[in-house]
mmCIF file of C-alpha atoms in Angstrom:
data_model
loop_
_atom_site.group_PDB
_atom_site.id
_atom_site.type_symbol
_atom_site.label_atom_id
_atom_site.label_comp_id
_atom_site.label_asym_id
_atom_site.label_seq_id
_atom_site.Cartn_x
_atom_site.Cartn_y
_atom_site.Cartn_z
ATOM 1 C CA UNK A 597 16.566 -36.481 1.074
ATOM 2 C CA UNK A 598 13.628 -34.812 2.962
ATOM 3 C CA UNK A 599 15.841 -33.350 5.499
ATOM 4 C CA UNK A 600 17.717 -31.118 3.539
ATOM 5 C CA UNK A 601 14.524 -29.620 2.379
ATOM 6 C CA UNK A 602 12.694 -29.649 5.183
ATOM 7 C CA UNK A 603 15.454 -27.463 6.374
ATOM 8 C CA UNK A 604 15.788 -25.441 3.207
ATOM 9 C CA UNK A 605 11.866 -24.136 3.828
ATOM 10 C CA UNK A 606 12.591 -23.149 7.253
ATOM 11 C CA UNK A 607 15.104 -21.026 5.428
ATOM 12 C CA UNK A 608 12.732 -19.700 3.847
ATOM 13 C CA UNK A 609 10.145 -19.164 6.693
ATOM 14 C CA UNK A 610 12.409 -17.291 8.636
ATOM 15 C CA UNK A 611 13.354 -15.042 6.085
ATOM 16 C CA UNK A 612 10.001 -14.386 4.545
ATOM 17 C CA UNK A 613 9.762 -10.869 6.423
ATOM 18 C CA UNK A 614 8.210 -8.676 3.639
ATOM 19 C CA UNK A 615 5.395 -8.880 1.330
ATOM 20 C CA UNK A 616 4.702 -6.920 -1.940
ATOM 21 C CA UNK A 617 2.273 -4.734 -2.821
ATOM 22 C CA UNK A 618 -0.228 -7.171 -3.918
ATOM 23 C CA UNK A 619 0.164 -9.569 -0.548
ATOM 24 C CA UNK A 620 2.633 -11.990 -2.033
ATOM 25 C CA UNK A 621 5.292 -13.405 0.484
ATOM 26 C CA UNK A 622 8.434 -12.036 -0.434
ATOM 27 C CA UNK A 623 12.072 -13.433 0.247
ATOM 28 C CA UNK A 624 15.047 -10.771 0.251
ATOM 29 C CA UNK A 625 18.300 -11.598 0.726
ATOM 30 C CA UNK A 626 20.255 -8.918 -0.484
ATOM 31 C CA UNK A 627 20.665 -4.959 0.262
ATOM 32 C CA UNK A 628 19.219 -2.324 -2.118
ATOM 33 C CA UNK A 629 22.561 -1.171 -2.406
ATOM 34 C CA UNK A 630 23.782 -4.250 -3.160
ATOM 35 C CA UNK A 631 21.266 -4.671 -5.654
ATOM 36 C CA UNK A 632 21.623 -0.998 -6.964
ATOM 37 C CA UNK A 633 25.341 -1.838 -7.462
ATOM 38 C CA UNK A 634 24.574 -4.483 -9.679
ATOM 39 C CA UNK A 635 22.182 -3.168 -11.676
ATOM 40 C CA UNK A 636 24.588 -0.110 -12.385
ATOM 41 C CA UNK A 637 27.384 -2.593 -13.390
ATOM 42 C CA UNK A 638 25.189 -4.511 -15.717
ATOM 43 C CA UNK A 639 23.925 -1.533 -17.783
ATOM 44 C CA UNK A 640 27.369 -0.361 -18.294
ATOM 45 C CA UNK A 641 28.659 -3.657 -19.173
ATOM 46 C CA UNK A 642 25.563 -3.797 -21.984
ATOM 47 C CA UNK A 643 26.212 -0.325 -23.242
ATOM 48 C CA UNK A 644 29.783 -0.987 -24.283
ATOM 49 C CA UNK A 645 27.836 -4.368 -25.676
ATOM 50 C CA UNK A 646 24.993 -3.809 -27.725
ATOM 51 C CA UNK A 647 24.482 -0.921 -30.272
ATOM 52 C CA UNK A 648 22.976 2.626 -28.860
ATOM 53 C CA UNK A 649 20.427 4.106 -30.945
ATOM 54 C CA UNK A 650 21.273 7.814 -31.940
ATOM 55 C CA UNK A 651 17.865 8.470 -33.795
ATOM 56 C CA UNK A 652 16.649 11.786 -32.176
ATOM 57 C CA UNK A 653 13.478 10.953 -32.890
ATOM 58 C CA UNK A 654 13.289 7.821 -31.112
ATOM 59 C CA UNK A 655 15.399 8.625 -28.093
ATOM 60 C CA UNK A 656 12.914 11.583 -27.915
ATOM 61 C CA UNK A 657 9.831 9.374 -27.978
ATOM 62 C CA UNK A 658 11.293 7.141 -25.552
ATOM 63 C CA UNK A 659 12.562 9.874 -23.202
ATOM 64 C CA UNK A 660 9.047 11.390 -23.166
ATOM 65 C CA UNK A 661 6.823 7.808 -22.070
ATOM 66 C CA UNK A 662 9.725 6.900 -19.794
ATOM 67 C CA UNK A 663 9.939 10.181 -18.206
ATOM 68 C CA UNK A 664 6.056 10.649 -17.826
ATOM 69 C CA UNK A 665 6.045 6.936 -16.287
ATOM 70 C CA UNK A 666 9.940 7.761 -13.806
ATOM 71 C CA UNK A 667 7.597 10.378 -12.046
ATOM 72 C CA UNK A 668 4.966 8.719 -10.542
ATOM 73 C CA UNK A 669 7.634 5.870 -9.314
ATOM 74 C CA UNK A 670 8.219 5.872 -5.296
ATOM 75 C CA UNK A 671 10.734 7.659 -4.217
ATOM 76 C CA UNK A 672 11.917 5.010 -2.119
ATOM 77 C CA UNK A 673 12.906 3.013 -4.788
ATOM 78 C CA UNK A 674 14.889 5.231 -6.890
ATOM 79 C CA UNK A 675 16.035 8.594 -5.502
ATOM 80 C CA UNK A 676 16.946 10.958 -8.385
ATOM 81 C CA UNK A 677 16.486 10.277 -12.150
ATOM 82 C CA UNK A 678 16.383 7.592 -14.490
ATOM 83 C CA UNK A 679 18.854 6.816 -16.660
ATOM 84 C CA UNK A 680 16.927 5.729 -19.877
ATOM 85 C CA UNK A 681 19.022 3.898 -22.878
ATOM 86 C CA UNK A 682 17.709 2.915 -26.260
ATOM 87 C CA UNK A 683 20.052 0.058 -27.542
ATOM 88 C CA UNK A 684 19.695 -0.431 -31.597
ATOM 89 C CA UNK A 685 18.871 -4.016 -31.574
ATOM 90 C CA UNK A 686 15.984 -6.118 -32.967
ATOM 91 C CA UNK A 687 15.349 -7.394 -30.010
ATOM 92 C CA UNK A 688 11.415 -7.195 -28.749
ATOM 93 C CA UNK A 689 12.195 -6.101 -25.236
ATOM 94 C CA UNK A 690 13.007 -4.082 -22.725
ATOM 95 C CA UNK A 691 13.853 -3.916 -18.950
ATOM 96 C CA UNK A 692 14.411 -2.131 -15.791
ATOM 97 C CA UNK A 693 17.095 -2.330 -13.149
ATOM 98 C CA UNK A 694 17.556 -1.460 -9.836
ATOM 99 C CA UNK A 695 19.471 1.786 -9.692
ATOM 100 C CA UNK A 696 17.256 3.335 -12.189
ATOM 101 C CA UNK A 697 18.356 2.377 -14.811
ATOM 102 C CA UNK A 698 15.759 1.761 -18.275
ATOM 103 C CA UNK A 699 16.857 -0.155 -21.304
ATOM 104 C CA UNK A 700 14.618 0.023 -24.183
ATOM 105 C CA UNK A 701 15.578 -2.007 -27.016
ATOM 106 C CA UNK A 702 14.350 -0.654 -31.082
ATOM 107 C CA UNK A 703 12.711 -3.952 -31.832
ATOM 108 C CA UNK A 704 9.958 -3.363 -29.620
ATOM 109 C CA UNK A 705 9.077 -0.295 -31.149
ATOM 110 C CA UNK A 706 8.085 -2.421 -34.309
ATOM 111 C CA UNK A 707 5.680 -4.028 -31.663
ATOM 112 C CA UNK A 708 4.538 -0.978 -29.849
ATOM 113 C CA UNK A 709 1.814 1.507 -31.685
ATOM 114 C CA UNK A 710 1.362 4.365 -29.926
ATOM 115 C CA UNK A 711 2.951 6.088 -26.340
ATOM 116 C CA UNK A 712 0.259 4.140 -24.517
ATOM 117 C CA UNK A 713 1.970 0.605 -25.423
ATOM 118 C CA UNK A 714 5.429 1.688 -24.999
ATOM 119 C CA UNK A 715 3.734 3.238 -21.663
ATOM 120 C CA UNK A 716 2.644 -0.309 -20.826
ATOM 121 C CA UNK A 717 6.181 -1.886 -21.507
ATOM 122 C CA UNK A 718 7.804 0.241 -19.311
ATOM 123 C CA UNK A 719 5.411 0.474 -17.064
ATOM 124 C CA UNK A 720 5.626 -2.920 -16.551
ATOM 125 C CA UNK A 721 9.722 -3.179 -16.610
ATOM 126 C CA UNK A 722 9.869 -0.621 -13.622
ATOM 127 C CA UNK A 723 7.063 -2.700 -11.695
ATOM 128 C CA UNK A 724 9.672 -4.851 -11.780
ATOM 129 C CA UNK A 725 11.688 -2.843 -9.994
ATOM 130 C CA UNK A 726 9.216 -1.657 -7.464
ATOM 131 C CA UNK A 727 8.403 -5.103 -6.526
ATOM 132 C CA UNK A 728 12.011 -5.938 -5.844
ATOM 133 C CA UNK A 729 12.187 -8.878 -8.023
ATOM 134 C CA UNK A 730 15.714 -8.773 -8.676
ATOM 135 C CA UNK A 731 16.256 -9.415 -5.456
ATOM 136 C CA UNK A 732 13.763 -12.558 -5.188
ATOM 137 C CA UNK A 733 15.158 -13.805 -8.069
ATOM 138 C CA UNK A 734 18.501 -13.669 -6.863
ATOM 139 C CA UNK A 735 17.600 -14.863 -3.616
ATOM 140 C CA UNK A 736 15.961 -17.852 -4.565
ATOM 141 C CA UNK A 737 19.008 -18.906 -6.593
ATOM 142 C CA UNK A 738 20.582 -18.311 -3.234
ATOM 143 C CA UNK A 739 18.614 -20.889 -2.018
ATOM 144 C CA UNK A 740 17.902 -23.031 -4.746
ATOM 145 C CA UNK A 741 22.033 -23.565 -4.932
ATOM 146 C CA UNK A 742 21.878 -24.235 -0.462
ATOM 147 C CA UNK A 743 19.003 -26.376 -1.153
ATOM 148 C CA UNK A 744 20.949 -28.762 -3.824
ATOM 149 C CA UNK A 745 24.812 -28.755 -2.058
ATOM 150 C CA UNK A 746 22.534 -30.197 1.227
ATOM 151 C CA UNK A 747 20.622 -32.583 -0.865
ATOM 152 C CA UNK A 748 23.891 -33.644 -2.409
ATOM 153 C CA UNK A 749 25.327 -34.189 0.612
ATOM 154 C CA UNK A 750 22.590 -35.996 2.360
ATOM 155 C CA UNK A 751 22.753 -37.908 -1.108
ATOM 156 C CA UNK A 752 26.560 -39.120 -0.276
ATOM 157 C CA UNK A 753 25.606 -40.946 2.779
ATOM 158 C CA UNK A 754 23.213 -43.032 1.728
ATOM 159 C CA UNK A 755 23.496 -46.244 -0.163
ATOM 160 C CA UNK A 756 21.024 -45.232 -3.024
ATOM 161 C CA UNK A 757 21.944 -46.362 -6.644
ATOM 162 C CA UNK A 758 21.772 -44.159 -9.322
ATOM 163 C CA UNK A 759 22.891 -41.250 -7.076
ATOM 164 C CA UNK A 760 22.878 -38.511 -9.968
ATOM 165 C CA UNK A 761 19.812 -39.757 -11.940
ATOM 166 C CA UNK A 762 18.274 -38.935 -8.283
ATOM 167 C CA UNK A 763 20.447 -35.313 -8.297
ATOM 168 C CA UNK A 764 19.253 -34.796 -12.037
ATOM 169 C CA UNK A 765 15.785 -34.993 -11.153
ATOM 170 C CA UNK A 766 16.040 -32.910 -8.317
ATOM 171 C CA UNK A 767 17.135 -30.192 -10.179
ATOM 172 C CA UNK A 768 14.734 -30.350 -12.608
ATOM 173 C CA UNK A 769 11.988 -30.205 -9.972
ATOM 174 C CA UNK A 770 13.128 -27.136 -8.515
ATOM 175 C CA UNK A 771 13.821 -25.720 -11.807
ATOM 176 C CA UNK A 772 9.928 -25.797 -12.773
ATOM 177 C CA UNK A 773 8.536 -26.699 -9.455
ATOM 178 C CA UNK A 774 9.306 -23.626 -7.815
ATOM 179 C CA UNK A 775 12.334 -21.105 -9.569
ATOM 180 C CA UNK A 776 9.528 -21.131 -13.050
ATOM 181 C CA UNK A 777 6.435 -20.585 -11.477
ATOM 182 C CA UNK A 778 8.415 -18.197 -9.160
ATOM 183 C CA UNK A 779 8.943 -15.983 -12.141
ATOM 184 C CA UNK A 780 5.384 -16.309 -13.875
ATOM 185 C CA UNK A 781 4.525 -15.138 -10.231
ATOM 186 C CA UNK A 782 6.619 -11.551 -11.031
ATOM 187 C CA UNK A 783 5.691 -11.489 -14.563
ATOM 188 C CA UNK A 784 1.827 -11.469 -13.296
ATOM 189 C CA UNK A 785 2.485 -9.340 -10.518
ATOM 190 C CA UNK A 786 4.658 -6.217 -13.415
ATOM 191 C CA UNK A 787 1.465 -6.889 -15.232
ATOM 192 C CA UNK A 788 -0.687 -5.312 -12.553
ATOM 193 C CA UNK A 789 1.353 -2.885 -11.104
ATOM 194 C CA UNK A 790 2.739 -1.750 -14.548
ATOM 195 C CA UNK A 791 -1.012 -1.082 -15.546
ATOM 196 C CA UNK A 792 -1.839 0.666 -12.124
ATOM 197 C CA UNK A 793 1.115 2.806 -12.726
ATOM 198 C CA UNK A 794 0.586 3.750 -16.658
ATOM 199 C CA UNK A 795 -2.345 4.755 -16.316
ATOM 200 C CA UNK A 796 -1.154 6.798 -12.891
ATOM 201 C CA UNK A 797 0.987 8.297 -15.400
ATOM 202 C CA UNK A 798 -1.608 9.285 -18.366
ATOM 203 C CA UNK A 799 -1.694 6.583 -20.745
ATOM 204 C CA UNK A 800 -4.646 4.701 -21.460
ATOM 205 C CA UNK A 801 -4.489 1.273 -19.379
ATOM 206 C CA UNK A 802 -6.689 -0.648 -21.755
ATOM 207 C CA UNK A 803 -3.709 -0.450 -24.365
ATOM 208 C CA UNK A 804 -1.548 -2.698 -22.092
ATOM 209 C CA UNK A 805 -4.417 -5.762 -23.357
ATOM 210 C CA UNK A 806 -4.198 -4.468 -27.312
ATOM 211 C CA UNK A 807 -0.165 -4.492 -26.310
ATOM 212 C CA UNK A 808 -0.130 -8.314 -25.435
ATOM 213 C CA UNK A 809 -2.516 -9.251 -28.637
ATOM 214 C CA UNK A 810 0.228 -7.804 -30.155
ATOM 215 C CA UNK A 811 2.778 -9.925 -29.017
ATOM 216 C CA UNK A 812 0.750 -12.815 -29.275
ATOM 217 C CA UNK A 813 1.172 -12.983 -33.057
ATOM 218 C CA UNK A 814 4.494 -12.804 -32.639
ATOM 219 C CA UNK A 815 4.512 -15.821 -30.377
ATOM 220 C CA UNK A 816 2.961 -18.530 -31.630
ATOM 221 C CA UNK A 817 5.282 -20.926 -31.405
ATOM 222 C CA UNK A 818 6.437 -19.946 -27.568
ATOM 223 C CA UNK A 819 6.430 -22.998 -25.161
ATOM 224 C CA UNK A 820 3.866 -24.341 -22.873
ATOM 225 C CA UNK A 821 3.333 -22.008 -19.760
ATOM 226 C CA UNK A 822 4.485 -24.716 -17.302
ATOM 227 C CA UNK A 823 8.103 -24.885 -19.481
ATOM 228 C CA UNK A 824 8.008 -21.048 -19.588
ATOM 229 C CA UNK A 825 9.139 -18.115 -16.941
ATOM 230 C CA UNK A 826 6.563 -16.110 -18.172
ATOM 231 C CA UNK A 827 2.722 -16.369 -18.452
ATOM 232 C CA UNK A 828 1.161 -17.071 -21.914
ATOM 233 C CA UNK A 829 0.119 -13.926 -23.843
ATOM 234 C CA UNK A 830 -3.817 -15.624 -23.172
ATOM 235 C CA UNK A 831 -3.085 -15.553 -19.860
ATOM 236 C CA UNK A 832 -1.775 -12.064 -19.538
ATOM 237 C CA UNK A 833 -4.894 -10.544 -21.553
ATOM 238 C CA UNK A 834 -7.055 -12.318 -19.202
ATOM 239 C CA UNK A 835 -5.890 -10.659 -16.008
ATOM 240 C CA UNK A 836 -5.081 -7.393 -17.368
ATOM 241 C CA UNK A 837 -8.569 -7.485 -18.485
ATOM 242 C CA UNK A 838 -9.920 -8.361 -15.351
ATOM 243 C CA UNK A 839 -7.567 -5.598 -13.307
ATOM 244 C CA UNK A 840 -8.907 -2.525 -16.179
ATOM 245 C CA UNK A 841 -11.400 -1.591 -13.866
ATOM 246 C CA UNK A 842 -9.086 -0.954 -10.879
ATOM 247 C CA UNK A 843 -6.623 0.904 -13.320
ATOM 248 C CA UNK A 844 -9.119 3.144 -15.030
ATOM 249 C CA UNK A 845 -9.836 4.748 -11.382
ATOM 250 C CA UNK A 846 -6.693 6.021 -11.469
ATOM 251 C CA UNK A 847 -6.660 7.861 -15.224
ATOM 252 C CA UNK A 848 -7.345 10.917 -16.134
ATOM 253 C CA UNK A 849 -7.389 11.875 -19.791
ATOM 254 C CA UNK A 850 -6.363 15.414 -18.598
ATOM 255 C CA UNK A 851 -2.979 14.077 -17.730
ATOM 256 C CA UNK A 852 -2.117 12.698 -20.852
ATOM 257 C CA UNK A 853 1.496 12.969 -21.743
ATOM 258 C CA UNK A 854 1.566 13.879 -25.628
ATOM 259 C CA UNK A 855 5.121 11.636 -26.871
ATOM 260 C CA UNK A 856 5.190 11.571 -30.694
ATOM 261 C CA UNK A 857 5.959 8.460 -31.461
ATOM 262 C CA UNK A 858 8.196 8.828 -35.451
ATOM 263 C CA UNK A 859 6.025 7.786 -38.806
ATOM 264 C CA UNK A 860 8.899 5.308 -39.517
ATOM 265 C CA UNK A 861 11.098 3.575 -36.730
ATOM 266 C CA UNK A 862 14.440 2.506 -39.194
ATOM 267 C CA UNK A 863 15.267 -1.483 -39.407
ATOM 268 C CA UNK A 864 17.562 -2.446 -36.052
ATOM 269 C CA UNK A 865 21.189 -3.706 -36.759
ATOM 270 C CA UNK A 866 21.199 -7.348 -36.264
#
């Protein structure tokens, strides 16, 4: 059983060749074309999916905070513009891909109070994008799915009993021994650079802390952090909180973008 693994991680050692912008060891095992393809396929696939919003108003609002953030994004990870979406759902979310592509869903303007917290949410969406996580993520399910077809095999020739209680438990340890904490890791790591880049943009980085108290009260029943891909909204605050002061070097009130968010955002189809 150790074998297998033992030659999973020099997998990984070997093709550990990059790091993000925070330090973190990165694995990459796709193309940014590749990856650009398949962002481009997915938001076409969810526009002829989900509902798009045709409120002026809100597309307006949107436009204007994801536009103001879009600018200040390397060009080395998106050449040309952003293609920005808002999908009529009641969904509390939204998300960047690679390609430049930005879906914003209506829900989480119920959530969001001003252009500084939608500023934060996509701010934090296209972090994900700058970091490359798509590709980690996608890479370590790579790997994850090598690492279990060698443990399975290594599994066949030996003479343990209960061969897929063993396979069962493998797979759960990966699942929130490494692929979990794996994604809290990205989560964290959007946090950061989505605060660094708000504020590069003009919107007040302290509003990405009043953003998560926000979704805290939405979220009181969400699972234990260890069960979850995502950090707990207490642990968020807490190292937003501590990053404010490296943020608020880089805002300047005089580049403020002024996105009028609409007096009443309508009730999303469900």
């Amino acid at each position: 059983m150790k074998r297998p693994l033992i030659m999973l991680s020099a997998l990984i050692a070997l093709t550990a060749c990059t790091s993000s912008s925070t330090g973190r060891t990165q694995v990459m095992l796709f193309s940014d074309s590749e990856l650009d393809k398949m962002g481009a396929a997915s938001f076409e696939e969810m526009k002829t999916k989900t509902p798009i919003s045709t409120d002026k108003a809100i597309n307006d609002f949107v436009q204007c905070v994801a536009n103001a953030i879009t600018k200040n994004v390397p060009k080395s990870v998106h050449k040309g513009n952003w293609e920005v979406v808002v999908f009529d759902s009641p969904q509390v979310n939204a998300f960047a891909l690679p390609g430049g592509k930005i879906g914003v869903y209506t829900g989480i303007l119920k959530v969001t109070e001003n252009q500084d917290q939608l500023g934060a949410i996509i701010g934090h969406e296209v972090g994900h994008v700058i970091e490359h996580h798509s590709n980690e993520r996608l890479s370590a399910n790579k790997l994850k799915n090598m690492g279990m077809a060698a443990a399975t095999t290594a599994v066949a020739m030996t003479d343990v009993e209960n061969k897929g209680l063993w396979m069962a438990g493998l797979g759960v340890g990966l699942q929130y021994g490494v692929i979990m904490p794996y994604g809290r890791a990205h989560e964290s790591e959007a946090d950061i650079v989505g605060q660094d880049l708000m504020a590069r943009s003009g919107f007040e980085p302290s509003a990405s802390i009043k953003l998560w108290q926000n979704m805290a009260k939405l979220s009181k029943d969400a699972p234990a952090e260890f069960m979850s891909t995502h950090p707990s909204n207490e642990t968020r605050i807490k190292q937003l909180t501590a990053h404010l002061p490296v943020s608020m070097k880089y805002y300047q009130t005089g580049n403020r973008p002024q996105c009028k968010k609409p007096s009443l955002i309508p009730t999303p189809k469900s």
